């Protein structure tokens, strides 16, 4: 089925209000999730709602928590998300960093104890839209690992996202925003929901053999996700674990730490005002010329044209704003169930979805 973004956001916001969130908070979380769907990342869209409702009811996600600054040393900030909605505390932390960078030129911010931050690109885009460069190292903890290190079939980490953003003089920021696993776990979940196979090279079974069956991630005997880009992607994942998890969060995926079916992100974020180096115009001119040079490369068979990071998301959003957001039957049923679990009456669910 296809649902228009406004209707979907209104439904999801009401679910979070029923679960105890203030309307403003519920609206911000719903908008972030729907934006992920618009940008083509259904893995980080409204399909996360049932998990969030489950975690609210279990006391693992605090609907009224906000970002709290625990260290303020000018260009260095440490911000505790206090297990609030990542979409709220992550945005609040980003706004603190963006405000500070106007004074200091560069900010290094540790952002710890956030319930799932969702699409990390959302925070990078906020920096990019303010004309700033940003880099984000993020780890994911609170539940058992899912990703095998390079050279093994055993799970040791999760999908540890990395994001880097640069503003463009005449267009939207360039946004590299990616899981360091071969794909985001949510994408395997979506494939599992749809009964589809995943691409080769993404998963291994419990004996470390390659497989395309997403069930190995959800049904015993469990397999694992692999890193993207062999040893190089694995290396970046390790840096996300150590910089986001050990440094910003003091909480990595090692088994001495809590694993209670929560989804917690820790993020080390660098924000830089390109003006601090002087020569903003030269920077912008080089970005403009280099992007044009990249785009001028002849497309290989199977490609329509060369794009820069962030463009596929803009293309998807433009189409889905018009056509609506596709939601598969299983995910829709899970959303309806979550609405009921959160406390919305059947009559109200009918009004919102009918
Ligand atoms: P992806 O593989 O779809 O895209 C990764 C990057 O590649 C994007 O920046 C995209 O713009 C770029 N890209 C894709 N096709 C391109 C092309 N043809 N030319 C140029 N650039 C191209 O993304 P993913 O790795 O599946 O991650 C999906 C989302 O999941 C991200 O938003 C990420 O932040 C999120 N995530 C979040 C968590 C968390 O714990 N919060 C964990 C993992 C992933």
Coordinates of C-alpha atoms and ligand atoms in Angstrom, one line a residue:
X1 CA 0.0 0.0 0.0
X2 CA 1.0 3.7 -0.5
X3 CA 0.4 6.2 2.2
X4 CA 0.8 10.0 2.0
X5 CA 3.5 11.3 4.3
X6 CA 1.2 13.6 6.3
X7 CA -1.3 10.9 7.1
X8 CA 1.5 8.5 8.1
X9 CA 3.2 11.0 10.3
X10 CA 0.0 12.0 12.0
X11 CA -0.8 8.3 12.7
X12 CA 2.7 7.6 14.1
X13 CA 2.7 10.7 16.2
X14 CA -0.6 9.7 17.8
X15 CA 0.9 6.3 18.6
X16 CA 3.7 8.0 20.5
X17 CA 1.3 10.4 22.2
X18 CA -0.7 7.3 23.3
X19 CA 2.5 5.8 24.6
X20 CA 3.1 8.8 26.8
X21 CA 5.1 11.3 24.7
X22 CA 4.3 15.1 24.6
X23 CA 2.7 16.0 21.2
X24 CA 5.8 18.1 20.2
X25 CA 8.2 15.2 20.9
X26 CA 5.9 12.7 19.2
X27 CA 5.6 14.9 16.2
X28 CA 9.4 15.3 15.9
X29 CA 10.0 11.6 16.1
X30 CA 7.2 10.7 13.7
X31 CA 8.5 13.3 11.2
X32 CA 12.1 11.9 11.4
X33 CA 10.9 8.4 10.8
X34 CA 8.7 9.4 7.9
X35 CA 11.6 11.4 6.4
X36 CA 13.6 8.2 6.5
X37 CA 10.9 6.5 4.5
X38 CA 10.7 9.4 2.1
X39 CA 14.5 9.2 1.6
X40 CA 14.2 5.5 0.7
X41 CA 15.5 4.1 4.0
X42 CA 12.5 2.1 5.1
X43 CA 14.7 0.3 7.5
X44 CA 14.9 3.5 9.6
X45 CA 11.4 4.7 9.0
X46 CA 8.0 4.1 10.6
X47 CA 8.8 0.3 10.8
X48 CA 10.8 1.1 13.9
X49 CA 7.6 2.3 15.7
X50 CA 6.8 -1.1 17.3
X51 CA 10.3 -1.4 18.7
X52 CA 10.1 2.1 20.2
X53 CA 6.7 1.3 21.7
X54 CA 8.0 -1.9 23.2
X55 CA 11.0 0.0 24.7
X56 CA 8.8 2.7 26.1
X57 CA 6.6 0.1 27.8
X58 CA 9.7 -1.7 29.1
X59 CA 11.2 1.6 30.6
X60 CA 14.2 1.5 28.2
X61 CA 13.1 4.6 26.2
X62 CA 12.3 7.7 28.3
X63 CA 9.7 9.8 26.4
X64 CA 10.4 12.9 28.4
X65 CA 14.2 12.9 28.4
X66 CA 16.2 15.7 26.8
X67 CA 19.8 16.3 26.0
X68 CA 21.9 17.3 29.0
X69 CA 25.3 18.9 28.7
X70 CA 27.7 17.1 31.2
X71 CA 31.0 18.6 29.9
X72 CA 31.3 22.0 28.4
X73 CA 34.9 23.1 27.6
X74 CA 34.2 25.5 24.7
X75 CA 35.0 23.5 21.6
X76 CA 34.4 20.2 23.5
X77 CA 31.0 19.1 24.6
X78 CA 29.8 15.9 26.2
X79 CA 26.0 15.5 26.0
X80 CA 23.9 12.8 27.6
X81 CA 20.8 11.8 25.8
X82 CA 19.5 10.1 29.0
X83 CA 17.9 7.4 26.9
X84 CA 15.4 9.8 25.4
X85 CA 14.2 9.5 21.8
X86 CA 17.4 9.7 19.7
X87 CA 15.5 11.9 17.2
X88 CA 15.0 14.5 19.9
X89 CA 18.2 14.3 21.9
X90 CA 20.3 13.8 18.8
X91 CA 18.8 16.9 17.2
X92 CA 19.2 18.9 20.5
X93 CA 22.8 17.9 20.7
X94 CA 23.4 18.8 17.0
X95 CA 21.8 22.2 17.7
X96 CA 24.1 22.8 20.7
X97 CA 27.1 21.9 18.5
X98 CA 26.0 24.1 15.6
X99 CA 25.4 27.1 18.0
X100 CA 28.8 26.6 19.6
X101 CA 30.7 26.3 16.4
X102 CA 29.8 29.9 15.5
X103 CA 32.1 30.9 18.5
X104 CA 34.8 28.2 18.3
X105 CA 35.0 27.4 14.6
X106 CA 35.2 23.7 15.4
X107 CA 33.3 21.5 17.9
X108 CA 34.0 17.9 19.0
X109 CA 30.8 16.6 20.7
X110 CA 30.4 13.3 22.5
X111 CA 26.7 12.3 22.4
X112 CA 26.0 9.4 24.7
X113 CA 23.0 7.3 25.8
X114 CA 20.6 8.1 23.0
X115 CA 17.8 5.7 22.3
X116 CA 18.0 4.8 18.5
X117 CA 19.2 8.0 16.6
X118 CA 17.5 6.7 13.5
X119 CA 19.0 8.1 10.2
X120 CA 22.3 9.7 11.2
X121 CA 22.2 11.7 8.0
X122 CA 19.4 13.8 9.6
X123 CA 22.0 15.3 12.0
X124 CA 24.6 15.7 9.3
X125 CA 22.1 17.4 7.0
X126 CA 21.2 19.9 9.8
X127 CA 24.9 20.8 10.0
X128 CA 25.2 21.0 6.2
X129 CA 22.1 23.1 5.9
X130 CA 23.8 25.6 8.3
X131 CA 26.8 25.7 6.0
X132 CA 29.0 23.5 8.2
X133 CA 31.0 20.3 7.7
X134 CA 30.3 17.4 10.0
X135 CA 31.6 13.9 10.7
X136 CA 29.8 11.3 12.8
X137 CA 31.1 8.0 14.3
X138 CA 28.3 6.0 15.9
X139 CA 28.0 2.6 17.6
X140 CA 24.9 0.6 18.4
X141 CA 24.5 -1.3 21.7
X142 CA 22.0 -2.5 24.2
X143 CA 21.3 -5.8 22.4
X144 CA 23.4 -8.7 21.1
X145 CA 25.8 -8.0 18.2
X146 CA 24.8 -8.9 14.6
X147 CA 27.9 -8.2 12.5
X148 CA 30.9 -10.5 12.2
X149 CA 34.4 -9.0 12.2
X150 CA 36.4 -9.4 8.9
X151 CA 37.8 -12.9 8.9
X152 CA 35.0 -14.5 11.1
X153 CA 31.4 -15.7 11.1
X154 CA 30.9 -14.8 14.7
X155 CA 28.9 -11.7 15.8
X156 CA 30.9 -9.0 17.6
X157 CA 29.4 -5.6 16.7
X158 CA 26.3 -4.1 15.2
X159 CA 25.8 -1.9 12.1
X160 CA 27.8 1.1 13.4
X161 CA 26.8 3.9 11.1
X162 CA 29.3 6.5 9.8
X163 CA 28.3 9.9 8.3
X164 CA 30.3 12.8 6.7
X165 CA 28.7 15.9 5.3
X166 CA 30.0 18.9 3.3
X167 CA 27.9 21.9 2.3
X168 CA 27.6 22.7 -1.4
X169 CA 27.5 26.3 -2.5
X170 CA 24.6 26.0 -4.9
X171 CA 22.7 23.0 -3.7
X172 CA 21.9 20.6 -0.8
X173 CA 24.8 19.3 1.2
X174 CA 26.7 16.2 0.1
X175 CA 25.8 13.5 2.6
X176 CA 27.6 10.2 3.0
X177 CA 25.4 8.3 5.5
X178 CA 25.9 4.6 5.8
X179 CA 25.9 1.5 7.9
X180 CA 29.4 -0.1 8.1
X181 CA 27.8 -3.5 7.8
X182 CA 27.2 -4.7 4.2
X183 CA 23.7 -3.4 4.6
X184 CA 21.7 -1.9 7.5
X185 CA 20.2 -4.6 9.7
X186 CA 16.8 -2.9 9.2
X187 CA 17.1 -3.6 5.4
X188 CA 17.5 -7.3 6.2
X189 CA 14.4 -7.0 8.5
X190 CA 12.4 -5.4 5.7
X191 CA 13.5 -8.2 3.2
X192 CA 12.5 -10.8 5.9
X193 CA 9.1 -9.1 6.3
X194 CA 8.6 -9.1 2.5
X195 CA 9.8 -12.7 2.1
X196 CA 12.6 -11.6 -0.2
X197 CA 16.3 -12.8 -0.5
X198 CA 19.1 -10.3 0.1
X199 CA 22.0 -9.7 -2.2
X200 CA 25.0 -12.1 -2.2
X201 CA 27.9 -11.0 0.0
X202 CA 25.7 -9.6 2.8
X203 CA 25.1 -12.5 5.1
X204 CA 26.8 -15.6 6.4
X205 CA 25.0 -18.5 8.1
X206 CA 25.9 -20.0 11.5
X207 CA 28.9 -21.8 10.0
X208 CA 30.2 -18.7 8.3
X209 CA 29.0 -19.8 4.8
X210 CA 27.6 -17.1 2.5
X211 CA 23.8 -17.0 2.3
X212 CA 21.0 -14.8 0.8
X213 CA 18.3 -15.9 3.3
X214 CA 17.5 -13.0 5.7
X215 CA 16.0 -15.6 8.2
X216 CA 19.5 -16.3 9.5
X217 CA 19.4 -13.0 11.3
X218 CA 16.1 -13.7 13.0
X219 CA 15.7 -17.5 13.5
X220 CA 18.2 -19.9 15.2
X221 CA 20.7 -21.2 14.3
X222 CA 21.8 -17.5 13.8
X223 CA 24.2 -16.3 11.1
X224 CA 25.7 -12.8 10.9
X225 CA 25.9 -9.7 8.8
X226 CA 29.3 -9.0 7.2
X227 CA 31.1 -5.6 7.1
X228 CA 30.9 -3.6 3.8
X229 CA 34.1 -3.4 1.8
X230 CA 35.9 -6.3 3.4
X231 CA 38.7 -5.3 5.8
X232 CA 38.3 -1.6 5.1
X233 CA 34.7 -1.4 6.0
X234 CA 35.5 -3.6 9.1
X235 CA 38.2 -1.1 10.0
X236 CA 35.7 1.8 9.8
X237 CA 33.2 -0.1 11.9
X238 CA 35.9 -0.7 14.6
X239 CA 36.6 3.1 14.7
X240 CA 32.8 3.8 15.1
X241 CA 32.8 1.3 17.9
X242 CA 35.8 2.8 19.7
X243 CA 35.2 6.5 19.0
X244 CA 31.4 6.5 19.3
X245 CA 31.1 3.7 21.8
X246 CA 34.3 3.6 24.0
X247 CA 35.1 7.4 23.9
X248 CA 31.8 9.2 23.6
X249 CA 29.7 6.6 25.3
X250 CA 31.9 4.4 27.5
X251 CA 29.7 1.6 26.3
X252 CA 30.8 -0.8 23.5
X253 CA 29.4 -4.1 22.3
X254 CA 31.7 -6.2 24.4
X255 CA 29.8 -8.7 26.6
X256 CA 30.6 -7.0 29.9
X257 CA 28.1 -4.3 29.0
X258 CA 24.3 -4.3 29.2
X259 CA 22.3 -6.2 26.6
X260 CA 18.7 -5.9 27.4
X261 CA 16.9 -5.7 24.0
X262 CA 17.4 -1.9 23.9
X263 CA 18.7 0.1 20.9
X264 CA 21.2 2.6 22.2
X265 CA 23.4 4.8 20.0
X266 CA 26.6 6.7 21.1
X267 CA 28.0 9.3 18.7
X268 CA 31.3 11.2 18.4
X269 CA 30.5 14.2 16.2
X270 CA 32.9 16.8 14.7
X271 CA 31.4 20.0 13.4
X272 CA 33.6 22.5 11.5
X273 CA 32.8 25.9 10.0
X274 CA 34.7 26.0 6.7
X275 CA 35.2 29.7 7.2
X276 CA 37.9 29.0 9.9
X277 CA 40.5 28.1 7.3
X278 CA 39.8 31.4 5.4
X279 CA 39.2 31.0 1.7
X280 CA 35.5 29.9 1.9
X281 CA 35.1 31.0 -1.7
X282 CA 38.0 28.8 -2.9
X283 CA 36.5 25.9 -1.0
X284 CA 33.1 26.4 -2.5
X285 CA 34.5 26.8 -6.0
X286 CA 36.5 23.6 -5.7
X287 CA 33.5 21.7 -4.4
X288 CA 31.4 23.0 -7.3
X289 CA 34.1 22.1 -9.9
X290 CA 34.9 18.7 -8.4
X291 CA 31.2 17.7 -8.2
X292 CA 30.6 18.7 -11.8
X293 CA 33.7 16.7 -12.8
X294 CA 32.5 13.6 -11.0
X295 CA 29.0 14.0 -12.5
X296 CA 30.6 14.4 -16.0
X297 CA 31.9 10.8 -15.9
X298 CA 30.2 8.5 -18.5
X299 CA 27.8 6.1 -16.8
X300 CA 28.7 2.4 -16.8
X301 CA 26.2 -0.1 -18.2
X302 CA 23.2 -0.4 -15.8
X303 CA 23.7 3.2 -14.5
X304 CA 21.7 6.2 -15.7
X305 CA 24.3 8.8 -14.5
X306 CA 26.9 9.4 -11.8
X307 CA 25.6 10.8 -8.6
X308 CA 27.3 12.2 -5.4
X309 CA 26.4 10.8 -1.9
X310 CA 23.0 12.1 -0.7
X311 CA 21.5 12.3 -4.2
X312 CA 19.7 9.0 -4.2
X313 CA 17.9 10.0 -1.0
X314 CA 16.8 13.3 -2.6
X315 CA 15.5 11.5 -5.7
X316 CA 13.5 9.0 -3.6
X317 CA 12.1 11.8 -1.5
X318 CA 10.9 13.8 -4.5
X319 CA 9.1 10.7 -5.9
X320 CA 7.6 9.5 -2.6
X321 CA 6.3 13.0 -1.7
X322 CA 4.2 12.8 -4.8
X323 CA 3.4 9.0 -5.0
X324 CA 3.2 8.3 -1.3
X325 CA 5.3 5.9 0.9
X326 CA 5.1 2.2 0.2
X327 CA 4.4 0.1 3.3
X328 CA 4.4 -3.7 3.0
X329 CA 1.5 -5.7 4.5
X330 CA 3.6 -7.2 7.4
X331 CA 5.0 -3.8 8.5
X332 CA 1.5 -2.2 8.3
X333 CA 0.1 -5.0 10.6
X334 CA 2.9 -4.5 13.0
X335 CA 2.2 -0.7 13.0
X336 CA -1.5 -1.3 13.7
X337 CA -0.5 -3.7 16.6
X338 CA 1.9 -1.1 18.0
X339 CA -0.9 1.5 17.9
X340 CA -3.1 -0.9 19.9
X341 CA -0.3 -1.8 22.4
X342 CA 0.4 2.0 22.9
X343 CA -3.2 2.4 23.9
X344 CA -5.0 3.9 20.9
X345 CA -8.6 2.6 20.7
X346 CA -9.7 0.5 17.7
X347 CA -12.1 3.3 16.8
X348 CA -9.3 5.9 16.8
X349 CA -7.0 3.6 14.8
X350 CA -9.8 3.2 12.3
X351 CA -10.3 7.0 12.1
X352 CA -6.6 7.6 11.5
X353 CA -6.0 4.8 9.0
X354 CA -9.4 4.3 7.3
Ligands
LIG1 P1 22.8 3.1 1.6 O1 23.7 1.9 1.3 O2 21.5 3.1 0.9 O3 23.6 4.4 1.2 C1 24.9 4.7 1.7 C2 25.4 6.0 1.1 O4 25.7 5.8 -0.2 C3 24.4 7.2 1.2 O5 25.1 8.4 1.6 C4 23.9 7.3 -0.3 O6 23.5 8.6 -0.6 C5 25.1 6.9 -1.0 N1 24.8 6.3 -2.3 C6 24.0 5.3 -2.6 N2 23.9 5.0 -3.9 C7 24.7 5.9 -4.5 C8 25.1 6.2 -5.8 N3 24.6 5.5 -6.8 N4 26.0 7.2 -6.1 C9 26.5 7.9 -5.0 N5 26.2 7.7 -3.7 C10 25.3 6.7 -3.5 O7 22.6 3.3 3.2 P2 22.8 2.2 4.4 O8 24.2 1.8 4.6 O9 21.8 1.1 4.1 O10 22.2 3.0 5.6 C11 20.8 3.4 5.7 C12 20.5 4.3 6.8 O11 20.6 3.5 8.0 C13 21.5 5.5 7.1 O12 20.6 6.6 7.2 C14 22.1 5.2 8.4 O13 22.4 6.4 9.2 C15 21.1 4.3 9.1 N6 21.7 3.5 10.2 C16 21.4 3.9 11.4 C17 21.8 3.1 12.5 C18 21.5 3.5 13.9 O14 21.9 2.7 14.8 N7 20.9 4.6 14.2 C19 22.6 1.9 12.2 C20 22.9 1.6 10.9 C21 22.4 2.4 9.8

